[in-house]
């Protein structure tokens, strides 16, 4: 007798939360750009900055929420394992790029140094390239997240949140060092 384990539906609750996270990324970008644009005026519109901060925090928190639901409800799907890290990377990369460069230096204090953004993007590029090479040579492989990658993501998210919230320099330097080490 051929018994198959039941497969979770394609659009599980966790996947729907991940899709909502993906939809929040362009809104976060837009709100942050509105704040950056407002800094060209004499009185910057700080509600845009706090709006970007709230959107960023909510998006980060839903990252933990979708993972919890996927595991607790045993609804881990192939689609979810692709979309979840994609949502993380899109949020982090957009945050990194928005909070650095001349626009970031003029609009945010503290601001992210360019070398840090280059380091993070280079690491991500090496990981993607390595995965593609392994997939091409070996075939289908399963990539499992490690604690160090999860910690690096947490520190990057916290660092971006601190910049958006106009955090103090000491906490910024400490988080920057920890995120760089991870």
CSV table of N, CA, C and O in Angstrom, one decimal, residues 75-160:
chain,number,residue,atom,x,y,z
A,75,UNK,N,3.8,23.3,8.5
A,75,UNK,CA,3.4,23.7,7.2
A,75,UNK,C,4.6,24.4,6.5
A,75,UNK,O,4.5,25.4,5.8
A,76,UNK,N,5.8,23.8,6.6
A,76,UNK,CA,6.9,24.2,5.9
A,76,UNK,C,6.8,23.8,4.4
A,76,UNK,O,6.6,22.6,4.1
A,77,UNK,N,6.8,24.8,3.5
A,77,UNK,CA,6.6,24.5,2.1
A,77,UNK,C,7.9,24.9,1.3
A,77,UNK,O,8.7,25.7,1.8
A,78,UNK,N,8.0,24.3,0.1
A,78,UNK,CA,9.1,24.7,-0.8
A,78,UNK,C,9.0,26.2,-1.1
A,78,UNK,O,10.0,26.9,-1.1
A,79,UNK,N,7.8,26.7,-1.4
A,79,UNK,CA,7.6,28.1,-1.7
A,79,UNK,C,8.0,28.9,-0.5
A,79,UNK,O,8.7,30.0,-0.7
A,80,UNK,N,7.6,28.6,0.7
A,80,UNK,CA,8.0,29.3,1.8
A,80,UNK,C,9.5,29.4,2.1
A,80,UNK,O,10.0,30.4,2.5
A,81,UNK,N,10.2,28.3,1.8
A,81,UNK,CA,11.6,28.2,2.0
A,81,UNK,C,12.4,29.1,1.0
A,81,UNK,O,13.5,29.5,1.2
A,82,UNK,N,11.7,29.4,-0.1
A,82,UNK,CA,12.3,30.3,-1.1
A,82,UNK,C,11.9,31.8,-0.8
A,82,UNK,O,12.8,32.7,-0.8
A,83,UNK,N,10.6,32.0,-0.5
A,83,UNK,CA,10.2,33.4,-0.3
A,83,UNK,C,10.7,34.0,1.0
A,83,UNK,O,10.9,35.2,1.0
A,84,UNK,N,10.8,33.2,2.1
A,84,UNK,CA,11.2,33.8,3.4
A,84,UNK,C,12.6,34.4,3.3
A,84,UNK,O,12.7,35.6,3.7
A,85,UNK,N,13.6,33.7,2.8
A,85,UNK,CA,14.9,34.4,2.8
A,85,UNK,C,14.9,35.5,1.7
A,85,UNK,O,15.6,36.5,1.9
A,86,UNK,N,14.1,35.4,0.7
A,86,UNK,CA,14.0,36.5,-0.3
A,86,UNK,C,13.5,37.7,0.3
A,86,UNK,O,14.0,38.8,0.1
A,87,UNK,N,12.4,37.6,1.1
A,87,UNK,CA,11.8,38.8,1.8
A,87,UNK,C,12.9,39.4,2.8
A,87,UNK,O,13.0,40.6,2.8
A,88,UNK,N,13.6,38.5,3.5
A,88,UNK,CA,14.7,39.1,4.4
A,88,UNK,C,15.7,39.9,3.6
A,88,UNK,O,16.0,41.0,4.0
A,89,UNK,N,16.2,39.3,2.5
A,89,UNK,CA,17.2,40.0,1.8
A,89,UNK,C,16.7,41.2,1.1
A,89,UNK,O,17.5,42.2,1.1
A,90,UNK,N,15.5,41.2,0.6
A,90,UNK,CA,15.0,42.5,0.0
A,90,UNK,C,14.9,43.6,1.0
A,90,UNK,O,15.2,44.7,0.8
A,91,UNK,N,14.4,43.2,2.2
A,91,UNK,CA,14.2,44.2,3.3
A,91,UNK,C,15.6,44.7,3.7
A,91,UNK,O,15.8,46.0,3.8
A,92,UNK,N,16.5,43.8,4.0
A,92,UNK,CA,17.8,44.2,4.5
A,92,UNK,C,18.6,45.0,3.4
A,92,UNK,O,19.2,46.1,3.7
A,93,UNK,N,18.6,44.6,2.2
A,93,UNK,CA,19.4,45.3,1.2
A,93,UNK,C,18.8,46.6,0.9
A,93,UNK,O,19.5,47.6,0.8
A,94,UNK,N,17.5,46.7,0.9
A,94,UNK,CA,16.9,48.1,0.7
A,94,UNK,C,17.2,49.0,1.8
A,94,UNK,O,17.6,50.2,1.6
A,95,UNK,N,17.2,48.5,3.1
A,95,UNK,CA,17.5,49.3,4.2
A,95,UNK,C,19.0,49.7,4.2
A,95,UNK,O,19.3,50.9,4.4
A,96,UNK,N,19.9,48.8,3.8
A,96,UNK,CA,21.3,49.1,3.8
A,96,UNK,C,21.6,50.2,2.7
A,96,UNK,O,22.3,51.1,3.0
A,97,UNK,N,21.0,50.0,1.6
A,97,UNK,CA,21.2,51.0,0.5
A,97,UNK,C,20.6,52.4,0.8
A,97,UNK,O,21.2,53.4,0.5
A,98,UNK,N,19.5,52.4,1.5
A,98,UNK,CA,18.8,53.6,1.8
A,98,UNK,C,19.5,54.4,2.9
A,98,UNK,O,19.5,55.6,2.9
A,99,UNK,N,20.2,53.7,3.8
A,99,UNK,CA,20.8,54.3,4.9
A,99,UNK,C,22.3,54.6,4.8
A,99,UNK,O,23.0,54.9,5.7
A,100,UNK,N,22.8,54.5,3.5
A,100,UNK,CA,24.2,54.8,3.3
A,100,UNK,C,24.3,55.7,2.1
A,100,UNK,O,23.3,56.1,1.5
A,101,UNK,N,25.5,56.0,1.6
A,101,UNK,CA,25.7,56.9,0.5
A,101,UNK,C,25.4,58.3,0.9
A,101,UNK,O,25.1,58.6,2.1
A,102,UNK,N,25.5,59.2,0.0
A,102,UNK,CA,25.3,60.6,0.3
A,102,UNK,C,23.9,61.0,0.9
A,102,UNK,O,23.8,61.8,1.8
A,103,UNK,N,22.9,60.3,0.4
A,103,UNK,CA,21.5,60.5,0.9
A,103,UNK,C,21.4,60.1,2.4
A,103,UNK,O,20.8,60.7,3.2
A,104,UNK,N,22.1,58.9,2.7
A,104,UNK,CA,22.0,58.4,4.0
A,104,UNK,C,22.8,59.2,5.0
A,104,UNK,O,22.4,59.5,6.1
A,105,UNK,N,24.0,59.7,4.5
A,105,UNK,CA,24.8,60.5,5.4
A,105,UNK,C,24.2,61.8,5.7
A,105,UNK,O,24.3,62.4,6.8
A,106,UNK,N,23.4,62.4,4.7
A,106,UNK,CA,22.8,63.7,4.9
A,106,UNK,C,21.5,63.6,5.7
A,106,UNK,O,21.1,64.5,6.4
A,107,UNK,N,20.9,62.4,5.7
A,107,UNK,CA,19.5,62.2,6.3
A,107,UNK,C,19.5,61.5,7.7
A,107,UNK,O,18.6,61.7,8.4
A,108,UNK,N,20.5,60.7,7.9
A,108,UNK,CA,20.5,59.8,9.1
A,108,UNK,C,21.8,60.0,9.9
A,108,UNK,O,22.9,60.0,9.4
A,109,UNK,N,21.6,60.1,11.2
A,109,UNK,CA,22.7,60.0,12.2
A,109,UNK,C,22.3,59.1,13.3
A,109,UNK,O,21.3,59.4,14.0
A,110,UNK,N,23.1,58.1,13.6
A,110,UNK,CA,24.2,57.6,12.8
A,110,UNK,C,23.8,57.1,11.4
A,110,UNK,O,22.6,56.8,11.2
A,111,UNK,N,24.8,56.9,10.5
A,111,UNK,CA,24.4,56.4,9.2
A,111,UNK,C,25.4,55.2,9.0
A,111,UNK,O,26.4,55.0,9.6
A,112,UNK,N,25.0,54.3,8.1
A,112,UNK,CA,25.8,53.1,7.8
A,112,UNK,C,26.9,53.5,6.9
A,112,UNK,O,26.8,54.1,5.9
A,113,UNK,N,28.1,53.0,7.3
A,113,UNK,CA,29.3,53.3,6.5
A,113,UNK,C,29.3,52.4,5.2
A,113,UNK,O,28.7,51.3,5.2
A,114,UNK,N,29.8,53.0,4.1
A,114,UNK,CA,29.8,52.3,2.8
A,114,UNK,C,30.5,51.0,2.9
A,114,UNK,O,30.1,50.0,2.3
A,115,UNK,N,31.6,50.9,3.6
A,115,UNK,CA,32.4,49.7,3.7
A,115,UNK,C,31.5,48.5,4.2
A,115,UNK,O,31.7,47.4,3.8
A,116,UNK,N,30.7,48.8,5.2
A,116,UNK,CA,29.8,47.8,5.8
A,116,UNK,C,28.8,47.3,4.7
A,116,UNK,O,28.6,46.1,4.6
A,117,UNK,N,28.2,48.2,4.0
A,117,UNK,CA,27.2,47.7,3.0
A,117,UNK,C,27.9,46.9,1.9
A,117,UNK,O,27.4,45.9,1.5
A,118,UNK,N,29.1,47.3,1.5
A,118,UNK,CA,29.9,46.5,0.5
A,118,UNK,C,30.2,45.1,1.1
A,118,UNK,O,30.1,44.1,0.4
A,119,UNK,N,30.6,45.1,2.3
A,119,UNK,CA,30.9,43.8,3.0
A,119,UNK,C,29.7,42.9,3.0
A,119,UNK,O,29.8,41.7,2.6
A,120,UNK,N,28.5,43.4,3.4
A,120,UNK,CA,27.3,42.6,3.5
A,120,UNK,C,26.9,42.1,2.1
A,120,UNK,O,26.6,40.9,1.9
A,121,UNK,N,26.9,43.0,1.1
A,121,UNK,CA,26.5,42.7,-0.3
A,121,UNK,C,27.5,41.7,-0.9
A,121,UNK,O,27.0,40.8,-1.6
A,122,UNK,N,28.7,41.8,-0.6
A,122,UNK,CA,29.7,40.9,-1.1
A,122,UNK,C,29.5,39.5,-0.5
A,122,UNK,O,29.6,38.5,-1.2
A,123,UNK,N,29.3,39.4,0.8
A,123,UNK,CA,29.0,38.1,1.4
A,123,UNK,C,27.8,37.5,0.8
A,123,UNK,O,27.8,36.3,0.5
A,124,UNK,N,26.7,38.2,0.6
A,124,UNK,CA,25.5,37.7,0.0
A,124,UNK,C,25.7,37.2,-1.4
A,124,UNK,O,25.3,36.1,-1.8
A,125,UNK,N,26.5,38.0,-2.2
A,125,UNK,CA,26.8,37.6,-3.5
A,125,UNK,C,27.7,36.3,-3.6
A,125,UNK,O,27.4,35.4,-4.4
A,126,UNK,N,28.6,36.2,-2.6
A,126,UNK,CA,29.4,34.9,-2.6
A,126,UNK,C,28.5,33.8,-2.2
A,126,UNK,O,28.7,32.7,-2.8
A,127,UNK,N,27.6,33.9,-1.3
A,127,UNK,CA,26.7,32.8,-0.9
A,127,UNK,C,25.8,32.4,-2.1
A,127,UNK,O,25.7,31.2,-2.3
A,128,UNK,N,25.3,33.3,-2.8
A,128,UNK,CA,24.4,33.0,-3.9
A,128,UNK,C,25.2,32.3,-5.0
A,128,UNK,O,24.8,31.3,-5.6
A,129,UNK,N,26.4,32.9,-5.3
A,129,UNK,CA,27.3,32.3,-6.3
A,129,UNK,C,27.7,30.9,-5.9
A,129,UNK,O,27.6,30.0,-6.8
A,130,UNK,N,28.1,30.7,-4.7
A,130,UNK,CA,28.5,29.4,-4.2
A,130,UNK,C,27.3,28.4,-4.3
A,130,UNK,O,27.5,27.2,-4.7
A,131,UNK,N,26.1,28.8,-3.9
A,131,UNK,CA,24.9,27.9,-4.0
A,131,UNK,C,24.7,27.6,-5.5
A,131,UNK,O,24.3,26.4,-5.8
A,132,UNK,N,24.8,28.5,-6.4
A,132,UNK,CA,24.5,28.2,-7.8
A,132,UNK,C,25.6,27.2,-8.4
A,132,UNK,O,25.2,26.3,-9.1
A,133,UNK,N,26.8,27.4,-8.0
A,133,UNK,CA,27.9,26.5,-8.4
A,133,UNK,C,27.6,25.1,-7.8
A,133,UNK,O,27.7,24.1,-8.6
A,134,UNK,N,27.3,25.0,-6.6
A,134,UNK,CA,27.0,23.7,-6.0
A,134,UNK,C,25.8,23.0,-6.6
A,134,UNK,O,25.8,21.8,-6.9
A,135,UNK,N,24.8,23.8,-6.9
A,135,UNK,CA,23.6,23.3,-7.5
A,135,UNK,C,23.9,22.8,-8.9
A,135,UNK,O,23.4,21.8,-9.4
A,136,UNK,N,24.7,23.5,-9.7
A,136,UNK,CA,25.1,23.1,-11.0
A,136,UNK,C,25.9,21.9,-11.0
A,136,UNK,O,25.7,21.0,-11.9
A,137,UNK,N,26.9,21.7,-10.1
A,137,UNK,CA,27.8,20.6,-10.1
A,137,UNK,C,27.1,19.4,-9.5
A,137,UNK,O,27.2,18.3,-10.0
A,138,UNK,N,26.5,19.5,-8.3
A,138,UNK,CA,25.9,18.4,-7.6
A,138,UNK,C,24.5,18.1,-7.9
A,138,UNK,O,24.0,17.0,-8.0
A,139,UNK,N,23.7,19.2,-8.2
A,139,UNK,CA,22.3,19.0,-8.4
A,139,UNK,C,21.5,19.6,-7.3
A,139,UNK,O,22.0,20.5,-6.6
A,140,UNK,N,20.4,19.1,-7.1
A,140,UNK,CA,19.5,19.6,-6.1
A,140,UNK,C,20.1,19.4,-4.7
A,140,UNK,O,20.4,18.3,-4.3
A,141,UNK,N,20.2,20.5,-3.9
A,141,UNK,CA,20.8,20.4,-2.6
A,141,UNK,C,19.8,21.1,-1.6
A,141,UNK,O,19.0,22.0,-2.0
A,142,UNK,N,19.8,20.8,-0.4
A,142,UNK,CA,19.0,21.4,0.6
A,142,UNK,C,19.9,22.3,1.5
A,142,UNK,O,20.9,21.8,2.0
A,143,UNK,N,19.6,23.6,1.5
A,143,UNK,CA,20.4,24.5,2.3
A,143,UNK,C,19.6,24.8,3.6
A,143,UNK,O,18.4,25.2,3.5
A,144,UNK,N,20.3,24.6,4.7
A,144,UNK,CA,19.6,24.9,6.0
A,144,UNK,C,20.3,26.1,6.6
A,144,UNK,O,21.5,26.2,6.6
A,145,UNK,N,19.5,27.0,7.1
A,145,UNK,CA,20.1,28.1,7.8
A,145,UNK,C,20.9,27.7,9.0
A,145,UNK,O,20.5,26.8,9.7
A,146,UNK,N,21.9,28.4,9.3
A,146,UNK,CA,22.8,28.2,10.5
A,146,UNK,C,22.5,29.3,11.5
A,146,UNK,O,22.1,30.4,11.2
A,147,UNK,N,22.9,29.0,12.7
A,147,UNK,CA,22.7,30.0,13.8
A,147,UNK,C,23.4,31.3,13.5
A,147,UNK,O,23.0,32.4,13.8
A,148,UNK,N,24.6,31.2,12.9
A,148,UNK,CA,25.4,32.4,12.6
A,148,UNK,C,24.8,33.3,11.6
A,148,UNK,O,24.8,34.5,11.7
A,149,UNK,N,24.1,32.7,10.6
A,149,UNK,CA,23.4,33.4,9.6
A,149,UNK,C,22.2,34.1,10.2
A,149,UNK,O,21.9,35.3,9.9
A,150,UNK,N,21.5,33.4,11.1
A,150,UNK,CA,20.3,34.0,11.7
A,150,UNK,C,20.7,35.1,12.7
A,150,UNK,O,20.1,36.1,12.7
A,151,UNK,N,21.9,34.9,13.3
A,151,UNK,CA,22.4,36.0,14.2
A,151,UNK,C,22.8,37.2,13.4
A,151,UNK,O,22.5,38.3,13.8
A,152,UNK,N,23.5,37.0,12.3
A,152,UNK,CA,23.9,38.1,11.4
A,152,UNK,C,22.7,38.8,10.9
A,152,UNK,O,22.7,40.1,11.0
A,153,UNK,N,21.6,38.1,10.5
A,153,UNK,CA,20.4,38.8,10.1
A,153,UNK,C,19.8,39.6,11.2
A,153,UNK,O,19.4,40.8,11.0
A,154,UNK,N,19.7,39.0,12.4
A,154,UNK,CA,19.2,39.7,13.6
A,154,UNK,C,20.0,41.0,13.9
A,154,UNK,O,19.4,42.1,14.1
A,155,UNK,N,21.3,40.9,13.9
A,155,UNK,CA,22.1,42.1,14.1
A,155,UNK,C,22.0,43.1,13.0
A,155,UNK,O,22.0,44.4,13.3
A,156,UNK,N,21.9,42.7,11.8
A,156,UNK,CA,21.7,43.7,10.7
A,156,UNK,C,20.3,44.4,10.8
A,156,UNK,O,20.3,45.6,10.6
A,157,UNK,N,19.3,43.6,11.1
A,157,UNK,CA,18.0,44.2,11.3
A,157,UNK,C,18.0,45.2,12.5
A,157,UNK,O,17.4,46.3,12.4
A,158,UNK,N,18.6,44.8,13.6
A,158,UNK,CA,18.7,45.7,14.7
A,158,UNK,C,19.5,47.0,14.4
A,158,UNK,O,19.1,48.1,14.8
A,159,UNK,N,20.6,46.8,13.7
A,159,UNK,CA,21.4,47.9,13.3
A,159,UNK,C,20.6,48.9,12.4
A,159,UNK,O,20.6,50.1,12.7
A,160,UNK,N,19.9,48.4,11.4
A,160,UNK,CA,19.1,49.3,10.6
A,160,UNK,C,18.0,50.0,11.4
A,160,UNK,O,17.8,51.2,11.2
